[in-house]
Tab-separated table of C-alpha atoms in Angstrom:
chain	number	residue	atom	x	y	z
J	1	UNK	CA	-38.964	-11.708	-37.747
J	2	UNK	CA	-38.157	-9.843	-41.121
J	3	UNK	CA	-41.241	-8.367	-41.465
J	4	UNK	CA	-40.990	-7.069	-37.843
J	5	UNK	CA	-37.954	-5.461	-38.403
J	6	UNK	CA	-38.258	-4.310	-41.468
J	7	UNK	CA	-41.646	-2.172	-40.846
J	8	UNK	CA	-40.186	-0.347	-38.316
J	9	UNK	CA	-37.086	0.623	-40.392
J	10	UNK	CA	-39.284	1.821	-43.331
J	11	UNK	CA	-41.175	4.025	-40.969
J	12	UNK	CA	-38.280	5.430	-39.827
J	13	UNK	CA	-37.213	6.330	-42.906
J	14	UNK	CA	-40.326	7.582	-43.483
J	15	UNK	CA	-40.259	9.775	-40.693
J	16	UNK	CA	-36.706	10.980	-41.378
J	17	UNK	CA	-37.950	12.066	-44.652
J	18	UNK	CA	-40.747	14.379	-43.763
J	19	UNK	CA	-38.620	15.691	-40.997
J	20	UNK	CA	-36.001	16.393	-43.420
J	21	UNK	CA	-38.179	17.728	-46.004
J	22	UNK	CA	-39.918	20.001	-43.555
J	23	UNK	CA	-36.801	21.243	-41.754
J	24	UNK	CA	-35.160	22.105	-45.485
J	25	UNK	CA	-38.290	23.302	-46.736
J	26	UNK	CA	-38.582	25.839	-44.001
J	27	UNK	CA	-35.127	26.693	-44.524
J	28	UNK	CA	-35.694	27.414	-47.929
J	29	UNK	CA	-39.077	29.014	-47.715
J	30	UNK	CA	-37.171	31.822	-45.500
J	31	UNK	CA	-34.609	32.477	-48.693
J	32	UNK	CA	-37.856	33.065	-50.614
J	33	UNK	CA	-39.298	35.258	-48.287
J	34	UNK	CA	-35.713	37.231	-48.058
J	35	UNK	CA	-35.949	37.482	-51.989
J	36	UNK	CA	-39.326	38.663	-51.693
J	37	UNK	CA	-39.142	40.544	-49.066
J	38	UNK	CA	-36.062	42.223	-50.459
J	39	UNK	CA	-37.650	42.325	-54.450
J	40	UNK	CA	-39.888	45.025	-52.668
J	41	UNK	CA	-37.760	47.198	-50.264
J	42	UNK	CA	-35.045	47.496	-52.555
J	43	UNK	CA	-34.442	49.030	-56.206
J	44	UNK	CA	-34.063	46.670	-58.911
J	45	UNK	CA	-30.571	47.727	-58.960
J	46	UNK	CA	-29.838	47.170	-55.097
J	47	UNK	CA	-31.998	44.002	-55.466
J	48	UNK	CA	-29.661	42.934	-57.938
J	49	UNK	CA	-26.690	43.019	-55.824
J	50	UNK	CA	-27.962	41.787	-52.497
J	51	UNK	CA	-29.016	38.800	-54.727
J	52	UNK	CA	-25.783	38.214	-56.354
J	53	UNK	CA	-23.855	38.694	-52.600
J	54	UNK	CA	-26.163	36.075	-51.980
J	55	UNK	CA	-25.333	33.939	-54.789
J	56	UNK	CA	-21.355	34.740	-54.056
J	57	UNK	CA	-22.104	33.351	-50.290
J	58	UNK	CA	-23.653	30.052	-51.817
J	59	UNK	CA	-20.791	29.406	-53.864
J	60	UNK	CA	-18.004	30.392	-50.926
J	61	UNK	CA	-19.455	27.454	-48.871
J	62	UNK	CA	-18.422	25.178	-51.179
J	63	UNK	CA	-16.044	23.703	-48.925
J	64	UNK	CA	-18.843	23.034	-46.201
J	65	UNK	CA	-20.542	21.061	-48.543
J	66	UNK	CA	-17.513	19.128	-49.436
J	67	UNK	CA	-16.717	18.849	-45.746
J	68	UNK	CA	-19.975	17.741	-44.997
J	69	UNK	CA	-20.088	14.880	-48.117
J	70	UNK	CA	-16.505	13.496	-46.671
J	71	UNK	CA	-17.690	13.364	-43.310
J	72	UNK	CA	-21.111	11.681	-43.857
J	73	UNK	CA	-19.407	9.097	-45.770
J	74	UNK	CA	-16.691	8.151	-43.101
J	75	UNK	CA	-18.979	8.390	-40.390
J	76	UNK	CA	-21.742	6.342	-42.499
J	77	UNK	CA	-18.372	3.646	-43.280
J	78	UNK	CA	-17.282	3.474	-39.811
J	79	UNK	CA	-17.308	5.442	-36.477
J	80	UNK	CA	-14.697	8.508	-36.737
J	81	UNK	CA	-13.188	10.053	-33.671
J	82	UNK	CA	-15.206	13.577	-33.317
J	83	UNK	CA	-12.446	15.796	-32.501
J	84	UNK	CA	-10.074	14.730	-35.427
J	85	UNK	CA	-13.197	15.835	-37.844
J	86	UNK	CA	-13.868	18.738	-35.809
J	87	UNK	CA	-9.959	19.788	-36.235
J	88	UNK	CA	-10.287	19.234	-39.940
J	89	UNK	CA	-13.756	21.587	-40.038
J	90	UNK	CA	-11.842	24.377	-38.005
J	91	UNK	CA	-8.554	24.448	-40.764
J	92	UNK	CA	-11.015	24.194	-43.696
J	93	UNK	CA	-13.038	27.541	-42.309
J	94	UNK	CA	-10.179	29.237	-40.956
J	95	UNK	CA	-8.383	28.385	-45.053
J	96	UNK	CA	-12.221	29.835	-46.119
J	97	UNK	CA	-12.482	32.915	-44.365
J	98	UNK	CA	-8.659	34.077	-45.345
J	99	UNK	CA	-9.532	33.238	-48.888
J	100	UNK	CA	-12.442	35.224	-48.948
J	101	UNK	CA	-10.636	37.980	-47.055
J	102	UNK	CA	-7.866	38.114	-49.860
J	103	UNK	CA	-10.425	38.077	-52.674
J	104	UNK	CA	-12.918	40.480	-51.086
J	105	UNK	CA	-11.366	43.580	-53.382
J	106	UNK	CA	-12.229	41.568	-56.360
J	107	UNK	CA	-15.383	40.591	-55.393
J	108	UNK	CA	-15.892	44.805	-55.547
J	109	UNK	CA	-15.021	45.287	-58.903
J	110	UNK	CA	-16.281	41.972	-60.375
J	111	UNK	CA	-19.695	43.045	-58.738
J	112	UNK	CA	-19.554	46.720	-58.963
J	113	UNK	CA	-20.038	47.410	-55.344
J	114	UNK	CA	-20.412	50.909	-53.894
J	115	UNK	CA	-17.998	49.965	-51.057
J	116	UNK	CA	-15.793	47.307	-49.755
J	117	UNK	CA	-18.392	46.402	-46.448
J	118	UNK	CA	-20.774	43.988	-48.373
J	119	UNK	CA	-18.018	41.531	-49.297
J	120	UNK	CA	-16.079	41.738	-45.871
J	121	UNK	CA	-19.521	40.684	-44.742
J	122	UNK	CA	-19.668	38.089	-46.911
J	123	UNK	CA	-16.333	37.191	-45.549
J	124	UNK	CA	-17.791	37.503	-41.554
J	125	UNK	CA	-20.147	34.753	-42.298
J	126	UNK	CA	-18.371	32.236	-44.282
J	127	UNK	CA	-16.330	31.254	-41.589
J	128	UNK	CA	-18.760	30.191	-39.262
J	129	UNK	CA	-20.941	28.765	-42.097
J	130	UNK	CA	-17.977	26.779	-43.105
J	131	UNK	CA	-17.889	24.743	-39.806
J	132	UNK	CA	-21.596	24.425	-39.780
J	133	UNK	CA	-21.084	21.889	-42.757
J	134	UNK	CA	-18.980	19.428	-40.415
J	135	UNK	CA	-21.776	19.668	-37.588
J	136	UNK	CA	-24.456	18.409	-40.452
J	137	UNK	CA	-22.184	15.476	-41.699
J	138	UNK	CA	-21.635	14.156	-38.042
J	139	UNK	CA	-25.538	13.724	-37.963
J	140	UNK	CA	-25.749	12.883	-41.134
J	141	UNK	CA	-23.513	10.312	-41.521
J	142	UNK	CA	-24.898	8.711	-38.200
J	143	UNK	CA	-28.562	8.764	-39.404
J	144	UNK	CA	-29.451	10.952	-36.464
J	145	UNK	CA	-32.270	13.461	-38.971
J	146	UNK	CA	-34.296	14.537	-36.382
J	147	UNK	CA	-31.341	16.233	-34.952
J	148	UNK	CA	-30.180	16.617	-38.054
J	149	UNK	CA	-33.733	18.428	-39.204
J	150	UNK	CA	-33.787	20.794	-36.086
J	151	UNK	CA	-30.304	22.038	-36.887
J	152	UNK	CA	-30.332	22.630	-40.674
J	153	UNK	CA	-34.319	24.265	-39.135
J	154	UNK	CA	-31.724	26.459	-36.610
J	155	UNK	CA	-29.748	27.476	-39.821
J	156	UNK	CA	-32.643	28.926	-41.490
J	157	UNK	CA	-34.216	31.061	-38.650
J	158	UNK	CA	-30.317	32.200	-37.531
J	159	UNK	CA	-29.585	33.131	-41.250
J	160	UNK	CA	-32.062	33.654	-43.238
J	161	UNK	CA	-34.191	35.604	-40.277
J	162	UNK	CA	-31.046	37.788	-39.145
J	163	UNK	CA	-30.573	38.445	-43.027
J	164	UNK	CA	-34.641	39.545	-43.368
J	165	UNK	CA	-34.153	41.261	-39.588
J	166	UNK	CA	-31.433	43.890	-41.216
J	167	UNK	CA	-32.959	44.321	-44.195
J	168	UNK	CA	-36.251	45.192	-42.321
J	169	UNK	CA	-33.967	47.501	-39.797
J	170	UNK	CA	-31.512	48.997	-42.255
J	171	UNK	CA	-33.228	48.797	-45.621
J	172	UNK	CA	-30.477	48.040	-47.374
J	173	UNK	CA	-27.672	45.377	-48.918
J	174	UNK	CA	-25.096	45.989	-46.015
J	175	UNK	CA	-28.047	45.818	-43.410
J	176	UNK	CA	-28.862	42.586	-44.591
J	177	UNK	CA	-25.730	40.898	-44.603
J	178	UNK	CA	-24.820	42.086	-40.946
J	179	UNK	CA	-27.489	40.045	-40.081
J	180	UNK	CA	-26.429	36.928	-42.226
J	181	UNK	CA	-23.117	37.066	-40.030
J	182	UNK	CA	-24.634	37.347	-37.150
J	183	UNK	CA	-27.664	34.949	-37.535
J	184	UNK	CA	-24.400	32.615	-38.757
J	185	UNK	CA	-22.173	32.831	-35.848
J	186	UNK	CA	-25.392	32.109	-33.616
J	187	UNK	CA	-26.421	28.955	-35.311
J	188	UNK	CA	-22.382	27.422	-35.692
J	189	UNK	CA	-22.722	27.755	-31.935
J	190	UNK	CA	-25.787	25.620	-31.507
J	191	UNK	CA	-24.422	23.108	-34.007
J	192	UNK	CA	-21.215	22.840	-31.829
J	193	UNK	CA	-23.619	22.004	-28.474
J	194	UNK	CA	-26.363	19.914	-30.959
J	195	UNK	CA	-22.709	17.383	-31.678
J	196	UNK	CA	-21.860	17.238	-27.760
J	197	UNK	CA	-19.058	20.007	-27.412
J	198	UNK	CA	-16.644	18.519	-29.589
J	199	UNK	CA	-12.929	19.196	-28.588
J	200	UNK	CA	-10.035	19.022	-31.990
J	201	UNK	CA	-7.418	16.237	-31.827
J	202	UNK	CA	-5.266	17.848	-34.392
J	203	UNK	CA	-4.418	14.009	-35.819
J	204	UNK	CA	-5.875	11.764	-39.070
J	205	UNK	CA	-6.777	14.649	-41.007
J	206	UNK	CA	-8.014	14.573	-44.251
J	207	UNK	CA	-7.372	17.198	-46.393
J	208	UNK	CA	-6.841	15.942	-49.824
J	209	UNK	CA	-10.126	14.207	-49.756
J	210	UNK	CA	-11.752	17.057	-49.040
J	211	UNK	CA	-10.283	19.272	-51.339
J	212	UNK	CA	-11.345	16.876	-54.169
J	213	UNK	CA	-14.886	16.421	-53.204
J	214	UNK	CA	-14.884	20.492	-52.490
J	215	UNK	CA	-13.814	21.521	-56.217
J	216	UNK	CA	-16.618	18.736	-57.605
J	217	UNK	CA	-19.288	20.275	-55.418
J	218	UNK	CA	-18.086	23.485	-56.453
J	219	UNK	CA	-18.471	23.096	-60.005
J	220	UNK	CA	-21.900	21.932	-59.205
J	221	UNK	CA	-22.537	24.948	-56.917
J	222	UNK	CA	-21.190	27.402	-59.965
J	223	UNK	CA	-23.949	25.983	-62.340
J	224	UNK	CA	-26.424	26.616	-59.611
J	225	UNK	CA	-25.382	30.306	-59.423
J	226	UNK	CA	-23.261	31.549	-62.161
J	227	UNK	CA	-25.809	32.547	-64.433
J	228	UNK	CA	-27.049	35.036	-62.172
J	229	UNK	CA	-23.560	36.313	-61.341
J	230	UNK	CA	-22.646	36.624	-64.934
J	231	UNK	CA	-26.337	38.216	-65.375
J	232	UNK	CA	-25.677	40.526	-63.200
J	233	UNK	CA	-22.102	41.089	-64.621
J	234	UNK	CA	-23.146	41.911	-68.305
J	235	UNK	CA	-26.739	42.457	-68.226
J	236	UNK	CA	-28.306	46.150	-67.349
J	237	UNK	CA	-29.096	46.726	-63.589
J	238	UNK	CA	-32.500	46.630	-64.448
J	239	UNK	CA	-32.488	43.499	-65.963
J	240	UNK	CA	-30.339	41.841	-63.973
J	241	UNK	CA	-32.571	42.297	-60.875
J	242	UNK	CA	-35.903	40.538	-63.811
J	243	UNK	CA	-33.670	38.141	-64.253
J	244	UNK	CA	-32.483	37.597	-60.367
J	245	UNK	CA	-36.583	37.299	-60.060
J	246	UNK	CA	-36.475	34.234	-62.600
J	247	UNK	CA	-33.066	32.752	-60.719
J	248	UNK	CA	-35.547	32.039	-57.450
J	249	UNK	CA	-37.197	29.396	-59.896
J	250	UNK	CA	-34.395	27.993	-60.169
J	251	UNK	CA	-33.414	27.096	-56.415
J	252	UNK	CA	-36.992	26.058	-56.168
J	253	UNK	CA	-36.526	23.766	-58.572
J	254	UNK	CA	-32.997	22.610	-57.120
J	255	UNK	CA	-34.029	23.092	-53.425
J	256	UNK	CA	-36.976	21.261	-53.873
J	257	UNK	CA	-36.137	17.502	-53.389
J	258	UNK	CA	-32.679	18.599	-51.412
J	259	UNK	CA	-34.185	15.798	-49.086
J	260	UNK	CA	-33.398	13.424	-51.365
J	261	UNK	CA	-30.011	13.574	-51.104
J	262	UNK	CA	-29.172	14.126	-47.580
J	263	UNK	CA	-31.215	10.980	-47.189
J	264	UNK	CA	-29.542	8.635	-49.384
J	265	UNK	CA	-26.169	10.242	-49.009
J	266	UNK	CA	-24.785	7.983	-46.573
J	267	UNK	CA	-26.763	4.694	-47.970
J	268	UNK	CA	-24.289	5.845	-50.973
J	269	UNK	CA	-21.377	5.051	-48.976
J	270	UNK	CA	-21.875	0.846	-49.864
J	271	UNK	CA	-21.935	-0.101	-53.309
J	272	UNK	CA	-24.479	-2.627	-53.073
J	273	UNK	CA	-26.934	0.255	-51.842
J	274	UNK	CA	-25.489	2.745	-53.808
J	275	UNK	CA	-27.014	0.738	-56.870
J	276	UNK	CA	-30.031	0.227	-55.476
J	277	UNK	CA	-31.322	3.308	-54.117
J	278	UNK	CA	-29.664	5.621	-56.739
J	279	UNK	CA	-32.059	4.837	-59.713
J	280	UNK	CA	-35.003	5.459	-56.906
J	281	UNK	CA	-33.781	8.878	-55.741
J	282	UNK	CA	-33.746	9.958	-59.291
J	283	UNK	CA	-36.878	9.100	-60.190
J	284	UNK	CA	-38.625	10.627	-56.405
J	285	UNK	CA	-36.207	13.889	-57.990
J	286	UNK	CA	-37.907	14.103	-61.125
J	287	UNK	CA	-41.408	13.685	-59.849
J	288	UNK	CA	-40.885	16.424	-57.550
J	289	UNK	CA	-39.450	19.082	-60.103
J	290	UNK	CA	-42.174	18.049	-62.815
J	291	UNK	CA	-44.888	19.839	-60.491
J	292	UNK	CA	-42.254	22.937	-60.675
J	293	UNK	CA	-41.753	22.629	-64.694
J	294	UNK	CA	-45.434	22.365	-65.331
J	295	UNK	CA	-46.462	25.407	-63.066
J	296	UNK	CA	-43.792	27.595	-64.606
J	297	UNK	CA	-45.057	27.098	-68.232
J	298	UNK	CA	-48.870	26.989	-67.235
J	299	UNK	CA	-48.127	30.611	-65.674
J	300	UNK	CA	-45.134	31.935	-67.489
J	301	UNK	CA	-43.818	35.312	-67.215
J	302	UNK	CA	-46.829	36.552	-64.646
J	303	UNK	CA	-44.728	34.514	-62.081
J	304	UNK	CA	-42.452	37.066	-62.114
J	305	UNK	CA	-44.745	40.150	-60.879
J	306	UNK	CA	-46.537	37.176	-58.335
J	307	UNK	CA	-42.946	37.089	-56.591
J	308	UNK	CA	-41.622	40.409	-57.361
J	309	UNK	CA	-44.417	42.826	-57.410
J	310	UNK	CA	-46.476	44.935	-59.622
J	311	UNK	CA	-43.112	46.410	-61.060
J	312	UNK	CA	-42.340	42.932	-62.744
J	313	UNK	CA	-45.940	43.090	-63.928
J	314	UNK	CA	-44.802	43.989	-67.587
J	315	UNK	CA	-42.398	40.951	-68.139
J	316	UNK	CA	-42.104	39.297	-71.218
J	317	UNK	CA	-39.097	37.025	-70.019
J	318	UNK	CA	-40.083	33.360	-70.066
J	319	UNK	CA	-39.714	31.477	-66.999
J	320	UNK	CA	-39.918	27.581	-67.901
J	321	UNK	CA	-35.853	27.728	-68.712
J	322	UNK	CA	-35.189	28.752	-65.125
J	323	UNK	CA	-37.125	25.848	-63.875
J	324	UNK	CA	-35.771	23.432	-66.596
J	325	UNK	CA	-32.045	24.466	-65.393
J	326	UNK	CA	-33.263	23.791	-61.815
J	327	UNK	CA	-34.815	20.553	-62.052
J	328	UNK	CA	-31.515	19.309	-63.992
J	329	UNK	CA	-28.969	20.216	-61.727
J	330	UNK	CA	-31.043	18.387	-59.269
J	331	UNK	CA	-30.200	15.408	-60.853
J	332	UNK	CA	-27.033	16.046	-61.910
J	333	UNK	CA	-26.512	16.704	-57.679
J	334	UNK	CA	-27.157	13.122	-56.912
J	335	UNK	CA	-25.114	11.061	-59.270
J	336	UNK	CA	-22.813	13.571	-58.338
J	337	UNK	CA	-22.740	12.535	-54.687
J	338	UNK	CA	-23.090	8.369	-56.392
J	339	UNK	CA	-19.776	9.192	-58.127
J	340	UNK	CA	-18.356	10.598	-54.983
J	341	UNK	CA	-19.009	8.009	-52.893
J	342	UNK	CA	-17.590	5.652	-55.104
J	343	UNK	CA	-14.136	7.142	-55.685
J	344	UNK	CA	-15.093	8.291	-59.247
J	345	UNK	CA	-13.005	11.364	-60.101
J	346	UNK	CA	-14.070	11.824	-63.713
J	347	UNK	CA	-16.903	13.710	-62.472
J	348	UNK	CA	-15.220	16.092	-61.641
J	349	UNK	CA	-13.664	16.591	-65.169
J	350	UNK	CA	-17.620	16.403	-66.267
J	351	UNK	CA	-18.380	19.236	-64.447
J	352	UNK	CA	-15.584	21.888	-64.605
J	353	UNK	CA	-16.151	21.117	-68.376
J	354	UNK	CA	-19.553	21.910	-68.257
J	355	UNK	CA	-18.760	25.448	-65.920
J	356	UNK	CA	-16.246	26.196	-68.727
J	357	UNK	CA	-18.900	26.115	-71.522
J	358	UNK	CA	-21.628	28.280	-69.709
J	359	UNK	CA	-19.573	30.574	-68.604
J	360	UNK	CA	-17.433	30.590	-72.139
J	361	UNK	CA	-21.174	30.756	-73.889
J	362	UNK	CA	-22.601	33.860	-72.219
J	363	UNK	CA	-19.655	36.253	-71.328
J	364	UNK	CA	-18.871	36.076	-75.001
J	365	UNK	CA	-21.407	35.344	-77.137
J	366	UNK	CA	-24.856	34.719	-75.450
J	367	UNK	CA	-25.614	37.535	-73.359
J	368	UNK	CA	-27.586	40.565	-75.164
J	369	UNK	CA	-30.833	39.355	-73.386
J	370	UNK	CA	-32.191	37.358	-69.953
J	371	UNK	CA	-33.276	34.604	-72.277
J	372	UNK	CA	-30.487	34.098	-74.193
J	373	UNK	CA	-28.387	33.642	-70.330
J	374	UNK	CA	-30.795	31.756	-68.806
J	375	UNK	CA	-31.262	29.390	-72.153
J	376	UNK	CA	-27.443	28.796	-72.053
J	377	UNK	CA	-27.757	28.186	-68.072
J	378	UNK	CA	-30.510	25.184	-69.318
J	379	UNK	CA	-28.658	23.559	-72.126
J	380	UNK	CA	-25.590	23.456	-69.927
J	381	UNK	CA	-27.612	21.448	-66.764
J	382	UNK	CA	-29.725	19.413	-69.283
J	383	UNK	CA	-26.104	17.907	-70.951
J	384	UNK	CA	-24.480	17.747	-67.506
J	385	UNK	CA	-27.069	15.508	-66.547
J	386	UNK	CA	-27.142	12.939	-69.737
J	387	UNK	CA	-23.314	12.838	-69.597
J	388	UNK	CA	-23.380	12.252	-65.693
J	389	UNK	CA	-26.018	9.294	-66.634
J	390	UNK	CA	-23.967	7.804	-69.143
J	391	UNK	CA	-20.727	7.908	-66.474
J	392	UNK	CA	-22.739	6.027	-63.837
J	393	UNK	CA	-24.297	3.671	-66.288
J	394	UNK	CA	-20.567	2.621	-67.823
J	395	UNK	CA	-19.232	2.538	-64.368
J	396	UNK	CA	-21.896	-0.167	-63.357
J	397	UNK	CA	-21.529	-1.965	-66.427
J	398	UNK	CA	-17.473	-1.971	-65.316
J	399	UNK	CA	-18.390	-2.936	-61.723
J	400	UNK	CA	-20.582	-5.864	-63.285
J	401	UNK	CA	-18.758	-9.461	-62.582
C-alpha cells in the first residue's frame, strides 16, 4: 500500500515542478525580453534608468515576498481563515504604496530622474503587486501549483507584457512603467477571483511576523539589486547601462531554480522535512546555476553584445562575476527561507551585515570600474552563503538530541 501511495505523490511533485518551473520560467523569460527589448529602443543612458526603476520595483515588493513566506507557512502548518490573511495583505500594500509615495522625491534625486512621473509609477504598481504576494502564499501554502503556476504565468503576461506594450507604444521609461501599473492592477484582480473572492475579517493579524520575515527578505532582495543601483549611482551613464547588460546574468542565475524554493517552501514549515529536503534543494540549486557559470566564462564578454546589441559589441567587461553573484544568492535564498521557517532570527543579522559591506565597499572605495562593482557584488553573495551554511549546520547540530 506504500508503494501505491507513494508513486502517485512523487508524480505529483513531479508535475508541480515542471509546472512551476515553466510558469516562472515564462515569467522570467518576459523580463529578459523587456531588457532586451528595451537594451535596443532606448539609449544606454535611458536604458540605464528604466533598468534601475526596475530594480527599485523589485526591491519595493519586499513586503509581498515576506507576506507571501508568512502565509505559506501558516497555511502549510494549519488551515488559516482567508479573510483574516486577506485583511493583513490589504494593510501591508496600503503601508507599501504610502511609503513609496513619501519616498518617491528621493527616489528622483538618488536616481537622477528627469521628472517625478517614473517613481509615482513605481508607486501605482507596488500597491497592487503588494497584495499579489498574499494571493501566491494562499496557493502556496496549500500545495495547489497548478493554480499556483497559472497565476504567477498571469503575473508575467499582465506585467511584464503591459511593461514591453508601453515601451513598444511610447518608446520610452515613463511609457513603460504605465504599463507595469496597469498590467499590475489587472493581474491582482485575477489573483483575488483565482483565491475565491476573499472578503477581510479585520481579526488575528499578524504584523510583527511579517515585518521580520519582510526586512530578512529584504536584505536578500538588496544583494540581488543593489549593485546595479549603486552602478548606476556612481558609474558613468554609459557604463552603467554595460553594466545593467551584465546585471541580467545575474537574475538568470538567481531566477533560474526560483522553483526550487516555492516548492519546498512549505515542506520547510516541519522540522523533520525541513532537514531532509533542505540539503536536496541545494544541491538541485547548484546543478542548475553550474550550466549558467560555465556558459558565462566559455563566452565571456561577447554575451554582452548577444543580449544587448552590436553597440555592446566592443566590451571588455567580464561576465562570469555576474553569474557567480547570481548562482550564490540562490543559495543563500533557500537557507534563508530554512532559517525562516524555523524561527531563526540571526539570519537576519547575517544578511543586513552582508548589505552593509557591499554597499560600504563600492560607494567608497570599489567603484572606478564595472568590474571592480560587480567583483564586490560576488565576494559579498559567495560569504553570505558559507556563513548562512555554517548557521544552519550549528543550528542542526543544536537541534540534535
Amino acid at each position: 500500500m506504500s508503494v501505491d501511495t507513494e508513486v502517485p505523490a512523487r508524480t505529483g511533485n513531479r508535475v508541480a515542478a515542471i509546472l512551476v518551473s515553466l510558469a516562472l520560467a515564462g515569467n522570467n523569460a518576459g523580463s529578459y525580453v523587456l531588457s532586451l527589448v528595451a537594451a535596443r529602443i532606448l539609449a544606454p543612458g535611458a536604458f540605464g534608468e528604466l533598468s534601475s526603476l526596475l530594480a527599485v520595483l523589485v526591491i519595493g515588493v519586499v513586503p509581498a515576498m515576506g507576506l507571501q513566506t508568512v502565509v505559506a507557512l501558516r497555511v502549510a502548518r494549519s488551515p488559516q481563515h482567508t479573510g483574516s490573511l486577506f485583511a493583513l495583505g490589504l494593510v501591508t500594500s496600503a503601508i507599501v504604496a504610502t511609503a513609496a509615495l513619501t519616498l518617491s522625491p528621493l527616489l528622483v534625486l538618488l536616481l537622477h530622474l528627469g521628472s517625478l512621473a517614473p517613481a509615482l509609477l513605481v508607486t501605482a504598481a507596488l500597491g497592487p503587486l503588494t497584495l499579489l504576494g498574499m494571493f501566491h502564499g494562499l496557493l502556496q501554502g496549500a500545495r495547489r501549483f497548478a493554480t499556483l503556476a497559472g497565476l504567477i504565468a498571469l503575473e508575467g503576461a499582465g506585467k511584464v507584457g503591459g511593461s514591453l506594450v508601453g515601451l513598444l507604444v511610447a518608446g520610452s521609461t515613463t511609457g513603460a512603467l504605465v504599463g507595469t501599473a496597469l498590467g499590475s492592477l489587472v493581474v491582482v484582480a485575477a489573483g483575488w477571483r483565482i483565491c475565491g473572492r476573499p472578503r477581510p475579517r479585520w481579526a488575528d493579524r499578524h504584523g510583527v511576523e511579517v515585518l521580520h520575515t519582510a526586512q530578512a527578505m529584504l536584505a536578500l532582495v538588496l544583494l540581488v539589486n543593489l549593485d546595479l543601483v549603486l552602478a548606476r549611482h556612481t558609474l558613468p551613464a554609459s557604463e552603467a547601462g554595460e553594466y545593467a547588460l551584465g546585471a541580467i546574468i545575474t537574475k538568470i542565475a538567481y531566477w533560474l531554480p526560483q522553483a526550487v524554493g516555492v516548492l519546498v517552501l512549505p515542506r520547510f514549515a516541519a522540522a523533520s522535512g525541513r532537514r531532509r529536503v533542505l540539503p536536496v534543494a541545494l544541491a538541485v540549486c547548484a546543478f542548475l546555476d553550474a550550466f549558467v557559470l560555465l556558459a558565462s566564462v566559455v563566452l565571456g564578454p561577447s554575451l554582452l553584445s548577444l543580449i544587448g546589441g552590436a553597440r555592446y559589441a566592443g566590451s571588455t567587461m567580464p561576465v562570469w562575476p555576474f553569474a557567480l553573484a547570481g548562482s550564490m544568492l540562490a543559495l543563500v535564498q533557500i537557507l534563508l527561507y530554512a532559517r525562516l521557517a524555523d524561527g531563526d532570527r540571526r539570519v537576519a543579522v547575517l544578511m543586513w551585515a552582508a548589505v552593509g559591506v557591499e554597499a560600504l565597499l563600492i560607494t567608497a572605495w570599489l567603484h572606478a570600474s564595472a568590474a571592480q562593482v560587480v567583483t564586490v557584488a560576488a565576494c559579498s553573495a559567495g560569504g553570505l552563503a558559507v556563513a548562512g551554511a555554517v548557521l544552519e549546520l550549528r543550528a542542526r547540530r543544536t537541534a540534535q538530541p
